[in-house]
Short mmCIF file of N, CA and C in Angstrom, two decimals:
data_model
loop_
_atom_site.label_atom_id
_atom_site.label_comp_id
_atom_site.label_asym_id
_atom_site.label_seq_id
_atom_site.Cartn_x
_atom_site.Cartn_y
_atom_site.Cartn_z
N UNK A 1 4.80 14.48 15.93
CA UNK A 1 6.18 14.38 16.36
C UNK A 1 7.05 15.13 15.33
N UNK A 2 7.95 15.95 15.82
CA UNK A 2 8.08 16.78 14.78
C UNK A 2 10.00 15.83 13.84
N UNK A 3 10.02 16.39 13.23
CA UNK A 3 11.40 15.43 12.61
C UNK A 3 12.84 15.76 13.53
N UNK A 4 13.59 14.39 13.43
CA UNK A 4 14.68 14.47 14.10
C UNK A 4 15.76 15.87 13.14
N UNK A 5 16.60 16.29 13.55
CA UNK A 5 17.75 16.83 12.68
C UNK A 5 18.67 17.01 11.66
N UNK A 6 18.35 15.36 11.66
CA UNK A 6 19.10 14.99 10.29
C UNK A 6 18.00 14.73 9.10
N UNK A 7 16.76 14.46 9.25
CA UNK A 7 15.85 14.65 8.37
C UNK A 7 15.99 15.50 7.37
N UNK A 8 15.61 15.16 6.30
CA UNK A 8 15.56 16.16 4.93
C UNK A 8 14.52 16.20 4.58
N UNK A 9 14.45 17.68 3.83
CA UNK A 9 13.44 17.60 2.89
C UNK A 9 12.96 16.55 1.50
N UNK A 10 11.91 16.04 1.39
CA UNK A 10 11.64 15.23 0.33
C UNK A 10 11.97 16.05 -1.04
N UNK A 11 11.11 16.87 -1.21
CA UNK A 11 11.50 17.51 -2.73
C UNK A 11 12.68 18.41 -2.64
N UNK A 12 13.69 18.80 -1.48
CA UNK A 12 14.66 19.43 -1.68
C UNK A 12 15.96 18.85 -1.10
N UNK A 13 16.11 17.97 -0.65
CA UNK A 13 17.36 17.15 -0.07
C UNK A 13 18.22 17.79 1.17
N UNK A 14 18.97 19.38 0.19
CA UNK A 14 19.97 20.02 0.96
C UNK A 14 19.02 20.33 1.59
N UNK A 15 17.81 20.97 2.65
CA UNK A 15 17.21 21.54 3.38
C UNK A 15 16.71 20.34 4.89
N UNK A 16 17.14 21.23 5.40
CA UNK A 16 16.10 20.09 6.23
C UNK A 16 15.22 19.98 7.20
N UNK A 17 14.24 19.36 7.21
CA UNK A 17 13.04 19.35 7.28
C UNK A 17 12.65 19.54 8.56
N UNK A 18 11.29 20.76 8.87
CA UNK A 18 10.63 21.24 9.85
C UNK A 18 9.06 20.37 10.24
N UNK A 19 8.70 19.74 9.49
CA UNK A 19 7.50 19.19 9.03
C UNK A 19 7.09 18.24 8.27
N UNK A 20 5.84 17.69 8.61
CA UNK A 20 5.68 16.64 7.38
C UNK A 20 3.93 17.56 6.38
N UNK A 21 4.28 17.24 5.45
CA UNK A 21 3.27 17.56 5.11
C UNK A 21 2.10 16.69 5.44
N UNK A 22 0.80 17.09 5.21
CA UNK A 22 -0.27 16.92 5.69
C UNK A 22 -1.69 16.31 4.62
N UNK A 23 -0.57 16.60 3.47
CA UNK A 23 -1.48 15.49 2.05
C UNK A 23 -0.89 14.40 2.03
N UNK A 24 0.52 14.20 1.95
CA UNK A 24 1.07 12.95 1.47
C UNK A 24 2.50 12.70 2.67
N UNK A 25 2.26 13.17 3.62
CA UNK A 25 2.98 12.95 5.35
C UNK A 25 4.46 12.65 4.84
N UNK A 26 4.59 13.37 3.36
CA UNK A 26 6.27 13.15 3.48
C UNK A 26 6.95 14.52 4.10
N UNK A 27 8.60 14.15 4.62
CA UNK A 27 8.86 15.15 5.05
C UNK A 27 8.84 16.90 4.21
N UNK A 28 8.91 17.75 5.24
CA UNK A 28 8.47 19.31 3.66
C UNK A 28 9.70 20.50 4.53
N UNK A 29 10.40 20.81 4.18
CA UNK A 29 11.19 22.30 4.95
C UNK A 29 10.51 23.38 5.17
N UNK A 30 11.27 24.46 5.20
CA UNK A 30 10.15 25.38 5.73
C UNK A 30 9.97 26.84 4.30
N UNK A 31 10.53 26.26 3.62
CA UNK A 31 10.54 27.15 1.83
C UNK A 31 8.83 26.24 1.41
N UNK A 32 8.47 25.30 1.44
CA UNK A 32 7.44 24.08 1.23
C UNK A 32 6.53 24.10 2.23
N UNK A 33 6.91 24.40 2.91
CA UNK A 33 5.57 24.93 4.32
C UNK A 33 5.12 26.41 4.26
N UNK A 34 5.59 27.35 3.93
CA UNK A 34 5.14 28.72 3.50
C UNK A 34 4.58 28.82 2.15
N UNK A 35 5.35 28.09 1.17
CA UNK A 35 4.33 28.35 -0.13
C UNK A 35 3.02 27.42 -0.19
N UNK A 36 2.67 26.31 0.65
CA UNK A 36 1.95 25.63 0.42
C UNK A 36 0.41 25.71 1.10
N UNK A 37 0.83 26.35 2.21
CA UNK A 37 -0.18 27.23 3.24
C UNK A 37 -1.30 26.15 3.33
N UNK A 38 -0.86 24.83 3.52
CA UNK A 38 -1.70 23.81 4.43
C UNK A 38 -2.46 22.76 2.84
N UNK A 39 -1.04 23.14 1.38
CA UNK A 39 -2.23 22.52 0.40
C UNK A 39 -1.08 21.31 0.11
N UNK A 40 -0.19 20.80 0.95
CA UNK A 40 0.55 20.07 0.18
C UNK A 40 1.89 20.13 0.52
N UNK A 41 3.09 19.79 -0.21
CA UNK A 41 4.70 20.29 -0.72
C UNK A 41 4.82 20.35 -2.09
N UNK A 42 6.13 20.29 -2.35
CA UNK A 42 6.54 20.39 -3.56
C UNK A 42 6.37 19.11 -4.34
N UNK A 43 6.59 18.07 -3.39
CA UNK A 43 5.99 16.78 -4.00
C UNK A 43 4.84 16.52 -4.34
N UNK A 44 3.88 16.10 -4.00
CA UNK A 44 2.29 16.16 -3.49
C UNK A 44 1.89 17.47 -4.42
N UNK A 45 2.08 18.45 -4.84
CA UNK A 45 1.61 19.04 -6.10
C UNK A 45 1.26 19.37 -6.86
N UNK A 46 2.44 18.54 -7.60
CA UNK A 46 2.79 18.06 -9.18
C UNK A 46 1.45 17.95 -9.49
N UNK A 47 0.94 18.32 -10.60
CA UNK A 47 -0.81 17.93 -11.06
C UNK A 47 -1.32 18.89 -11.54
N UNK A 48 -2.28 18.97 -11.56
CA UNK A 48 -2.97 19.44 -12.52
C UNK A 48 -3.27 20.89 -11.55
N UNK A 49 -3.62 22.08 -12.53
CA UNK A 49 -3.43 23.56 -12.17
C UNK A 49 -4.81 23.69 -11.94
N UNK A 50 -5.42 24.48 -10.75
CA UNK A 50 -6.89 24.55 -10.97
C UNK A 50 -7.21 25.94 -11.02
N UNK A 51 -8.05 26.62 -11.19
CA UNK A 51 -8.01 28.34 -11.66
C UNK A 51 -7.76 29.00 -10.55
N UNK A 52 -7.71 28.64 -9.47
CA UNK A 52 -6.86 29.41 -8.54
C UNK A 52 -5.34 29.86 -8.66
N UNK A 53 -4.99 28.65 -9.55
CA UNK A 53 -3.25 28.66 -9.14
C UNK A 53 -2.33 27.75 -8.36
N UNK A 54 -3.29 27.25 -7.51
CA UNK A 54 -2.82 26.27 -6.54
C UNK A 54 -2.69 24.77 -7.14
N UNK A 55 -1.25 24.42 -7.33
CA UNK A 55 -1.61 22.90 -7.67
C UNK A 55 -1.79 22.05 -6.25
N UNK A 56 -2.37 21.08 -6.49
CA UNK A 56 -2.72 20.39 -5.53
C UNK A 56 -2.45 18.84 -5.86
N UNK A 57 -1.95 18.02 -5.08
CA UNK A 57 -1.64 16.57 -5.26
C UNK A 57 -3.39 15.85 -4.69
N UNK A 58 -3.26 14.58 -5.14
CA UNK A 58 -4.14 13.57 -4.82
C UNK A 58 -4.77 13.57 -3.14
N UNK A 59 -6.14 13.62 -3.37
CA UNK A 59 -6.26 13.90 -1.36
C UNK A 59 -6.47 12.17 -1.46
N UNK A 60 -6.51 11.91 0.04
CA UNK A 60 -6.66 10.67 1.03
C UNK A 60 -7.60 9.60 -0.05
N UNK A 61 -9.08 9.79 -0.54
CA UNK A 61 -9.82 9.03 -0.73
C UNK A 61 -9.32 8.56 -1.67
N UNK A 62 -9.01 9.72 -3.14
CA UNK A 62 -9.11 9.15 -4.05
C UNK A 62 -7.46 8.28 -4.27
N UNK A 63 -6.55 8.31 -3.64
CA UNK A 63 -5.57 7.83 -3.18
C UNK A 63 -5.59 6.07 -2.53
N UNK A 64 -6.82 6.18 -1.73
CA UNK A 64 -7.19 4.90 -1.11
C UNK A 64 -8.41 4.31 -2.16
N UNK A 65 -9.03 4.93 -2.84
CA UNK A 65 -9.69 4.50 -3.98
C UNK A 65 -9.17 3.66 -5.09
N UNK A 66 -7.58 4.33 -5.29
CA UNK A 66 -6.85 3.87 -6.62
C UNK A 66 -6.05 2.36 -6.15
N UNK A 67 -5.85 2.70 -4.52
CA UNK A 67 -5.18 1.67 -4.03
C UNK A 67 -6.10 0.42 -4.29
N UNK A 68 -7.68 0.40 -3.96
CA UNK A 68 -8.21 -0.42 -3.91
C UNK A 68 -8.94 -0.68 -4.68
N UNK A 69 -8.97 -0.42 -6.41
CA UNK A 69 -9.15 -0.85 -7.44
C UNK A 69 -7.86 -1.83 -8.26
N UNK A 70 -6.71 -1.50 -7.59
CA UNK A 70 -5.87 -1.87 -8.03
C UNK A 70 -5.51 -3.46 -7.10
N UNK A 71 -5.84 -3.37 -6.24
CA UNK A 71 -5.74 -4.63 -5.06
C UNK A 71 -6.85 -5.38 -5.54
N UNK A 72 -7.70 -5.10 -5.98
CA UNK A 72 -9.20 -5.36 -6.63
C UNK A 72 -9.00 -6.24 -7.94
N UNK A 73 -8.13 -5.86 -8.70
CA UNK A 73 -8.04 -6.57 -9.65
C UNK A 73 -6.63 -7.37 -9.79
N UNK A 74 -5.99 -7.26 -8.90
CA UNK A 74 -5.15 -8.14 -8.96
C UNK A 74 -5.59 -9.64 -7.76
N UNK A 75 -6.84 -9.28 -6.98
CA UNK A 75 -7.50 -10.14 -6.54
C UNK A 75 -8.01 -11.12 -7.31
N UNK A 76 -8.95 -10.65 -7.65
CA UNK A 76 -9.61 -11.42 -9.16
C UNK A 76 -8.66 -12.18 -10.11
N UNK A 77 -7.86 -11.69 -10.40
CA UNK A 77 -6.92 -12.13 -11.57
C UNK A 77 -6.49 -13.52 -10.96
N UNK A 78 -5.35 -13.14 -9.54
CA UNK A 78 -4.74 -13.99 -8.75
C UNK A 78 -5.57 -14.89 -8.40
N UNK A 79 -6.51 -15.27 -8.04
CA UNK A 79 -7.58 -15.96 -7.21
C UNK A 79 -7.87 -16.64 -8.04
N UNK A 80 -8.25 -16.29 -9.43
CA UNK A 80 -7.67 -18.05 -10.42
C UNK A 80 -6.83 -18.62 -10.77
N UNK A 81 -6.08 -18.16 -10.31
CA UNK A 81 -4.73 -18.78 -10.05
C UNK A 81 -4.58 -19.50 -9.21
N UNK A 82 -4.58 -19.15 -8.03
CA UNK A 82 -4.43 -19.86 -6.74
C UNK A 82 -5.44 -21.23 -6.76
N UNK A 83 -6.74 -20.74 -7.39
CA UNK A 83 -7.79 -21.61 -7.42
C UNK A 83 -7.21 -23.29 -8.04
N UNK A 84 -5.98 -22.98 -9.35
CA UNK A 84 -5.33 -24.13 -9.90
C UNK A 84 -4.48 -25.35 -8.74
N UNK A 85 -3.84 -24.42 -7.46
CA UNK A 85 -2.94 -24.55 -6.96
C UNK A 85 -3.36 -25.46 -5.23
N UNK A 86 -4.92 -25.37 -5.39
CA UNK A 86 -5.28 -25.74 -4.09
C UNK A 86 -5.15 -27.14 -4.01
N UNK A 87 -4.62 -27.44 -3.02
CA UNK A 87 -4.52 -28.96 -2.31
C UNK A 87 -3.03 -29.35 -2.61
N UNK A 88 -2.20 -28.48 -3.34
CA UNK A 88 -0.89 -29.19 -4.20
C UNK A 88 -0.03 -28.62 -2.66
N UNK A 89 0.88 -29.58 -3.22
CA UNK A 89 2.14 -29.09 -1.92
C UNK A 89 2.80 -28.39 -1.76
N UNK A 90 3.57 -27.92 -2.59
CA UNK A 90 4.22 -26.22 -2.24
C UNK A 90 3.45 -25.11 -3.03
N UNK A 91 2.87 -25.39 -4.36
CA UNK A 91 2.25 -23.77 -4.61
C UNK A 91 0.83 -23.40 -4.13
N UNK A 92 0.36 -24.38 -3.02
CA UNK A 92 -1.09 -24.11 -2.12
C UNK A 92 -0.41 -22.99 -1.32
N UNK A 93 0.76 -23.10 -1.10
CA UNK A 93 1.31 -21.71 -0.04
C UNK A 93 1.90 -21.12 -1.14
N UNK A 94 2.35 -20.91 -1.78
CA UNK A 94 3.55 -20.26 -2.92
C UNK A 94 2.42 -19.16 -3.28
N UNK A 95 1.30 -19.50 -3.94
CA UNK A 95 0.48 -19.07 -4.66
C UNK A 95 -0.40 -17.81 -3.96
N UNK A 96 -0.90 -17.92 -2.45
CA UNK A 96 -1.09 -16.84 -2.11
C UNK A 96 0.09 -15.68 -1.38
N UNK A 97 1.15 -16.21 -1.45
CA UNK A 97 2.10 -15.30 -0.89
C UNK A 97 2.95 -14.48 -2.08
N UNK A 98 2.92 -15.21 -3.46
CA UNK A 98 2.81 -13.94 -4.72
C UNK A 98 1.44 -13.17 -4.32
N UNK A 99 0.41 -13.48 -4.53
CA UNK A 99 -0.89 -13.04 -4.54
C UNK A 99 -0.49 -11.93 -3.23
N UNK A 100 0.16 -12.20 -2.13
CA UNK A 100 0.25 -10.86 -1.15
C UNK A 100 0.91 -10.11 -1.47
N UNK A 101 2.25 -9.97 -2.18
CA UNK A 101 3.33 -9.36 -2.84
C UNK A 101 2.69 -8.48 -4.03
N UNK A 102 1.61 -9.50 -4.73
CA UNK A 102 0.96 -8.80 -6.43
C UNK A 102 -0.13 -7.71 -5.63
N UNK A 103 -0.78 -7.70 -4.50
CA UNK A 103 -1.47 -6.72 -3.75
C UNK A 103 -1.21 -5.89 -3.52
N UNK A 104 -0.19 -6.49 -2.65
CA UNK A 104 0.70 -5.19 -1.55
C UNK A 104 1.05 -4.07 -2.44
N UNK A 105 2.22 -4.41 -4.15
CA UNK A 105 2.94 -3.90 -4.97
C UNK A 105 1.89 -3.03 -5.58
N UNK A 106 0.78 -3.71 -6.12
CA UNK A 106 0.11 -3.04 -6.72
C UNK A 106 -0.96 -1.95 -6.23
N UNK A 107 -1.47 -2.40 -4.95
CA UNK A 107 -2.21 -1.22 -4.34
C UNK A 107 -0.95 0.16 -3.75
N UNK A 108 0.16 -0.11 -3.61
CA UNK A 108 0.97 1.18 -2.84
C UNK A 108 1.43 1.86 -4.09
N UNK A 109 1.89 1.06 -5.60
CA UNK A 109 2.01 1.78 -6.86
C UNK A 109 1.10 2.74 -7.25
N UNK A 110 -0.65 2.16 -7.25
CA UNK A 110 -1.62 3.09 -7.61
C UNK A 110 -1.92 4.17 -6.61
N UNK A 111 -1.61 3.95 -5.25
CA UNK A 111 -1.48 5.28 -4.46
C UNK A 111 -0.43 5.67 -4.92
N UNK A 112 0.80 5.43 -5.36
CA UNK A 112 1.62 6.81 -5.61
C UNK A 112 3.08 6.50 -4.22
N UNK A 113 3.27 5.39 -4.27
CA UNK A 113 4.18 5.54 -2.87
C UNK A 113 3.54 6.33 -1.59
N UNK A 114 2.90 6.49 -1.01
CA UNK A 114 2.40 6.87 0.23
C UNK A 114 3.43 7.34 1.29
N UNK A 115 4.36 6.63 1.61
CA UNK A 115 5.61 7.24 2.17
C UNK A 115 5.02 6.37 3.90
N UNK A 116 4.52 7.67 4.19
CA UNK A 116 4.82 6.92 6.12
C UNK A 116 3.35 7.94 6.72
N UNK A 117 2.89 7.35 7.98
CA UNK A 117 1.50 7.52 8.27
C UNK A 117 0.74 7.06 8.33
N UNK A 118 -0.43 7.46 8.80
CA UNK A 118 -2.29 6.81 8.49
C UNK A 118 -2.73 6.63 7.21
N UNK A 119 -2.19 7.40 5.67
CA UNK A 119 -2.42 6.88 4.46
C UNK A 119 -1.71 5.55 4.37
N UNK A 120 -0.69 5.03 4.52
CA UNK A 120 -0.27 4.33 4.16
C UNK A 120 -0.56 3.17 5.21
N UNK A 121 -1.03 2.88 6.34
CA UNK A 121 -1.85 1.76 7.08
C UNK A 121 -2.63 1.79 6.59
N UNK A 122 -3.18 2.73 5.92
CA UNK A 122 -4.76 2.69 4.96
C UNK A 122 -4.82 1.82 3.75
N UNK A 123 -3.42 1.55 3.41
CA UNK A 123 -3.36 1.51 2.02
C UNK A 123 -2.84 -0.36 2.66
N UNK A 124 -1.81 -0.45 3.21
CA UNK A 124 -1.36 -1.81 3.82
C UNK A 124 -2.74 -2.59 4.61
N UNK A 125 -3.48 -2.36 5.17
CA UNK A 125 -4.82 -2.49 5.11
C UNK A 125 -5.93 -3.08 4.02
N UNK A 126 -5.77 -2.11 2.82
CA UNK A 126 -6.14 -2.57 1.87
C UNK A 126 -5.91 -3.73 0.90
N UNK A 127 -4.45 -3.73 0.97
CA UNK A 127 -3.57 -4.64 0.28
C UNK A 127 -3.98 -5.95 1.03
N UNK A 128 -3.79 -6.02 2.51
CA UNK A 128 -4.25 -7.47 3.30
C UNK A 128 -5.19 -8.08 2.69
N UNK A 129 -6.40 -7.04 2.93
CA UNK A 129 -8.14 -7.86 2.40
C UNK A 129 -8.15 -8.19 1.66
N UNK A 130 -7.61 -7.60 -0.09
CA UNK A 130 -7.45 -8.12 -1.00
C UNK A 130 -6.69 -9.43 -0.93
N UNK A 131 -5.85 -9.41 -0.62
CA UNK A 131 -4.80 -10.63 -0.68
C UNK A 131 -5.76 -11.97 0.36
N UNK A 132 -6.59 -11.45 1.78
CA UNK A 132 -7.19 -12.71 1.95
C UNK A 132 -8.45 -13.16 1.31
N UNK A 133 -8.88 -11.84 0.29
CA UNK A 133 -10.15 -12.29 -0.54
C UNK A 133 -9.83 -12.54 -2.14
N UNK A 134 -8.67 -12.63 -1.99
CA UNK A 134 -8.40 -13.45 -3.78
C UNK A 134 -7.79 -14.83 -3.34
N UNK A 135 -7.39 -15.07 -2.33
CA UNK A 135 -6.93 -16.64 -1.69
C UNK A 135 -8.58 -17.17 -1.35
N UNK A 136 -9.11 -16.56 -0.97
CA UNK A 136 -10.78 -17.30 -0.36
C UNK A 136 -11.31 -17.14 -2.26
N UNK A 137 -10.99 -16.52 -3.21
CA UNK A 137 -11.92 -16.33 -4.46
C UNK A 137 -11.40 -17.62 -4.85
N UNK A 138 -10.37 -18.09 -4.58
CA UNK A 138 -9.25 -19.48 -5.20
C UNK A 138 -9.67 -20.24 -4.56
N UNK A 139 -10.57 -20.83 -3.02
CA UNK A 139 -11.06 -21.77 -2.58
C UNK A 139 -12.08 -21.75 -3.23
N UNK A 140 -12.91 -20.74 -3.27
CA UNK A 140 -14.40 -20.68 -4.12
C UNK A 140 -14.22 -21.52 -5.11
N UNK A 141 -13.47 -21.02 -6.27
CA UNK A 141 -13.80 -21.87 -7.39
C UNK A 141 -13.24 -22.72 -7.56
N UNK A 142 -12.65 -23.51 -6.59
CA UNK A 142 -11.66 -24.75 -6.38
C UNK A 142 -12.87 -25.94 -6.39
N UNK A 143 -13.28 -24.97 -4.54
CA UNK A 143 -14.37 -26.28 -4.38
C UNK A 143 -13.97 -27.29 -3.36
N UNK A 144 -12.95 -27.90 -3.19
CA UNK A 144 -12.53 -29.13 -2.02
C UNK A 144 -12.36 -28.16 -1.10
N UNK A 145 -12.64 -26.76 -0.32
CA UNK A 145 -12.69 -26.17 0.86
C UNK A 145 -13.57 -25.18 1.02
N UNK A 146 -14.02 -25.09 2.13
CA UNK A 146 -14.93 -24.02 2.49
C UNK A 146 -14.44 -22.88 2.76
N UNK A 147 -14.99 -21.43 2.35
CA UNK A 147 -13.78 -20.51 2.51
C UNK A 147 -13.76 -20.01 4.01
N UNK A 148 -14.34 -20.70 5.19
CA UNK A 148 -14.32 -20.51 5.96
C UNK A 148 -13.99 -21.65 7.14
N UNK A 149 -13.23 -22.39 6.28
CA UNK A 149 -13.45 -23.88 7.13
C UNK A 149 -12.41 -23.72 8.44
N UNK A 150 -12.56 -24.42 9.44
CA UNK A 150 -11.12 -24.57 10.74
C UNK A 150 -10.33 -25.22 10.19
N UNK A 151 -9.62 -25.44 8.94
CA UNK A 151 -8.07 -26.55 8.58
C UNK A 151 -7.13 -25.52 8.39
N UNK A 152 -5.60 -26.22 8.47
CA UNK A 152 -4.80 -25.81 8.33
C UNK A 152 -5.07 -25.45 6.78
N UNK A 153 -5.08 -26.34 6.10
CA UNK A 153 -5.22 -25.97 4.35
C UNK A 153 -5.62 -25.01 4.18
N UNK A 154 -6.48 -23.93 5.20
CA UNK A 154 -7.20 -23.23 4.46
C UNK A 154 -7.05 -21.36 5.04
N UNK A 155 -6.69 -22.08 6.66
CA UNK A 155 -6.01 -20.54 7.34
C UNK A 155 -4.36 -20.48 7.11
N UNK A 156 -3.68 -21.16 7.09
CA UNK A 156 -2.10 -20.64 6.20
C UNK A 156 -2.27 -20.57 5.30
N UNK A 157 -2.80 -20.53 4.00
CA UNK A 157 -3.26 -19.61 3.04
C UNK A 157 -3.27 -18.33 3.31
N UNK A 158 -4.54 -18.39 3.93
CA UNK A 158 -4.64 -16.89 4.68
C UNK A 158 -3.84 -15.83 5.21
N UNK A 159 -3.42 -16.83 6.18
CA UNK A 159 -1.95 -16.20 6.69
C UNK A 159 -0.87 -15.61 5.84
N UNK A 160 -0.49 -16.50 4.79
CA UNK A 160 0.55 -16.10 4.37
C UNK A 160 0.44 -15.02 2.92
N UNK A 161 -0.97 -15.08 2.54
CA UNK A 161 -1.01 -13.47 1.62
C UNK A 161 -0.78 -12.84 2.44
N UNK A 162 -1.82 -12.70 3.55
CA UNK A 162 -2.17 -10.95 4.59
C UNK A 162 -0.15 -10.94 4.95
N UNK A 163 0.45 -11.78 5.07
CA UNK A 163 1.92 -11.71 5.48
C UNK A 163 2.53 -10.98 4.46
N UNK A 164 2.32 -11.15 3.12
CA UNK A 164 3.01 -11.27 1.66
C UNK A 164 2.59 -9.55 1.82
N UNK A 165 1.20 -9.43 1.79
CA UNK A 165 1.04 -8.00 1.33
C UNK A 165 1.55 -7.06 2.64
N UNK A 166 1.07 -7.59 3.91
CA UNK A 166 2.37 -6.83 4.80
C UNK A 166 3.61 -6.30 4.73
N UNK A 167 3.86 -7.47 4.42
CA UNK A 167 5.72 -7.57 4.37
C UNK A 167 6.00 -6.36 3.05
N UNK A 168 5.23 -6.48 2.06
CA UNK A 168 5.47 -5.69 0.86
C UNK A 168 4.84 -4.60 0.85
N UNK A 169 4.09 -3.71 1.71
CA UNK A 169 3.82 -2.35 1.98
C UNK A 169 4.93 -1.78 3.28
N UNK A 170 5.78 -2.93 3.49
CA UNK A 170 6.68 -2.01 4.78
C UNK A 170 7.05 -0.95 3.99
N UNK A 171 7.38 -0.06 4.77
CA UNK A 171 7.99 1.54 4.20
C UNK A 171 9.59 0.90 4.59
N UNK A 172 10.66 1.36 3.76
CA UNK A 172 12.35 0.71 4.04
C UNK A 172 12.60 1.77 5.38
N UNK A 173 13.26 1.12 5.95
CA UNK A 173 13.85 1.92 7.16
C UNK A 173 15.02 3.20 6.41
N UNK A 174 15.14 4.57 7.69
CA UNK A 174 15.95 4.99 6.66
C UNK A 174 17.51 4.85 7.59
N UNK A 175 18.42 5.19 6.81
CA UNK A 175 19.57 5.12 7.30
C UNK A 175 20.25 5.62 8.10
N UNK A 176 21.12 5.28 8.78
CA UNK A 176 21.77 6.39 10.16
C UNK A 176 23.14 7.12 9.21
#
């Protein structure tokens, strides 16, 4: 879908935008679509020079890689946490809905802001699982629940990380 009119360019503001780029799907003009010849924009880049000449930004994997080392360990971390919090009355929910927020934040930081697209469902995706497998790592070593049991105690948990890290990979709407 190509951009409405009032769209701008990401790395140039006054210009405005013909395209999205195709590494990092932010918007690119058409000065950023000719020099880049299918490797990027001016954003997406920035990095390291390779003996061609061509800088090139972060591709897809290692992007969804960083996301999910980073969701990875804020799983782990969080999940003994939560593990303190099980059976109590407000931080049994409190506790995994930071834990979706500490996911969400931290897997879309180590991608790099992602912007809008299939990277970034990739990445909000990522952030979920983590967030419902550091709430199930917090039943584990709790112990009074099965991490698979039918109670309420144990699927609103659930619910409300995969919500937390949702809610905190939305991309902001932009303005009229």
């Amino acid at each position: 879908m190509p951009p409405a009119p009032t769209d701008r360019c990401a790395a140039h503001p006054s210009r405005p935008a013909v395209d999205a780029c195709p590494v990092c799907d932010r918007l690119r003009c058409d000065a950023d679509r000719a020099l880049a010849s299918g490797t990027g924009c001016a954003v997406c880049r920035v990095g390291d020079t390779p003996k061609d000449g061509v800088r090139r930004g972060a591709q897809h994997r290692e992007l969804l890689l960083r996301a999910t080392l980073a969701a990875n360990a804020v799983a782990i971390a969080w999940g003994y946490v939560t593990a303190q919090y099980v059976g109590s009355d407000l931080f049994q929910y409190l506790s995994p809905a930071v834990l979706g927020v500490l996911s969400g934040g931290a897997a879309t930081a180590a991608a790099g802001s992602p912007g809008h697209g299939a990277l970034l469902h990739r990445i909000r995706l990522i952030a979920v699982t983590y967030a419902v497998l550091g709430t199930a790592l917090g039943f584990v070593l709790e112990g009074t629940y099965a991490v698979a049991a039918p109670s309420t105690d144990v699927l609103i948990p659930y619910v409300i990380a995969a919500g937390g890290a949702w809610l905190w990979t939305t991309p902001p709407r932009k303005r009229r």
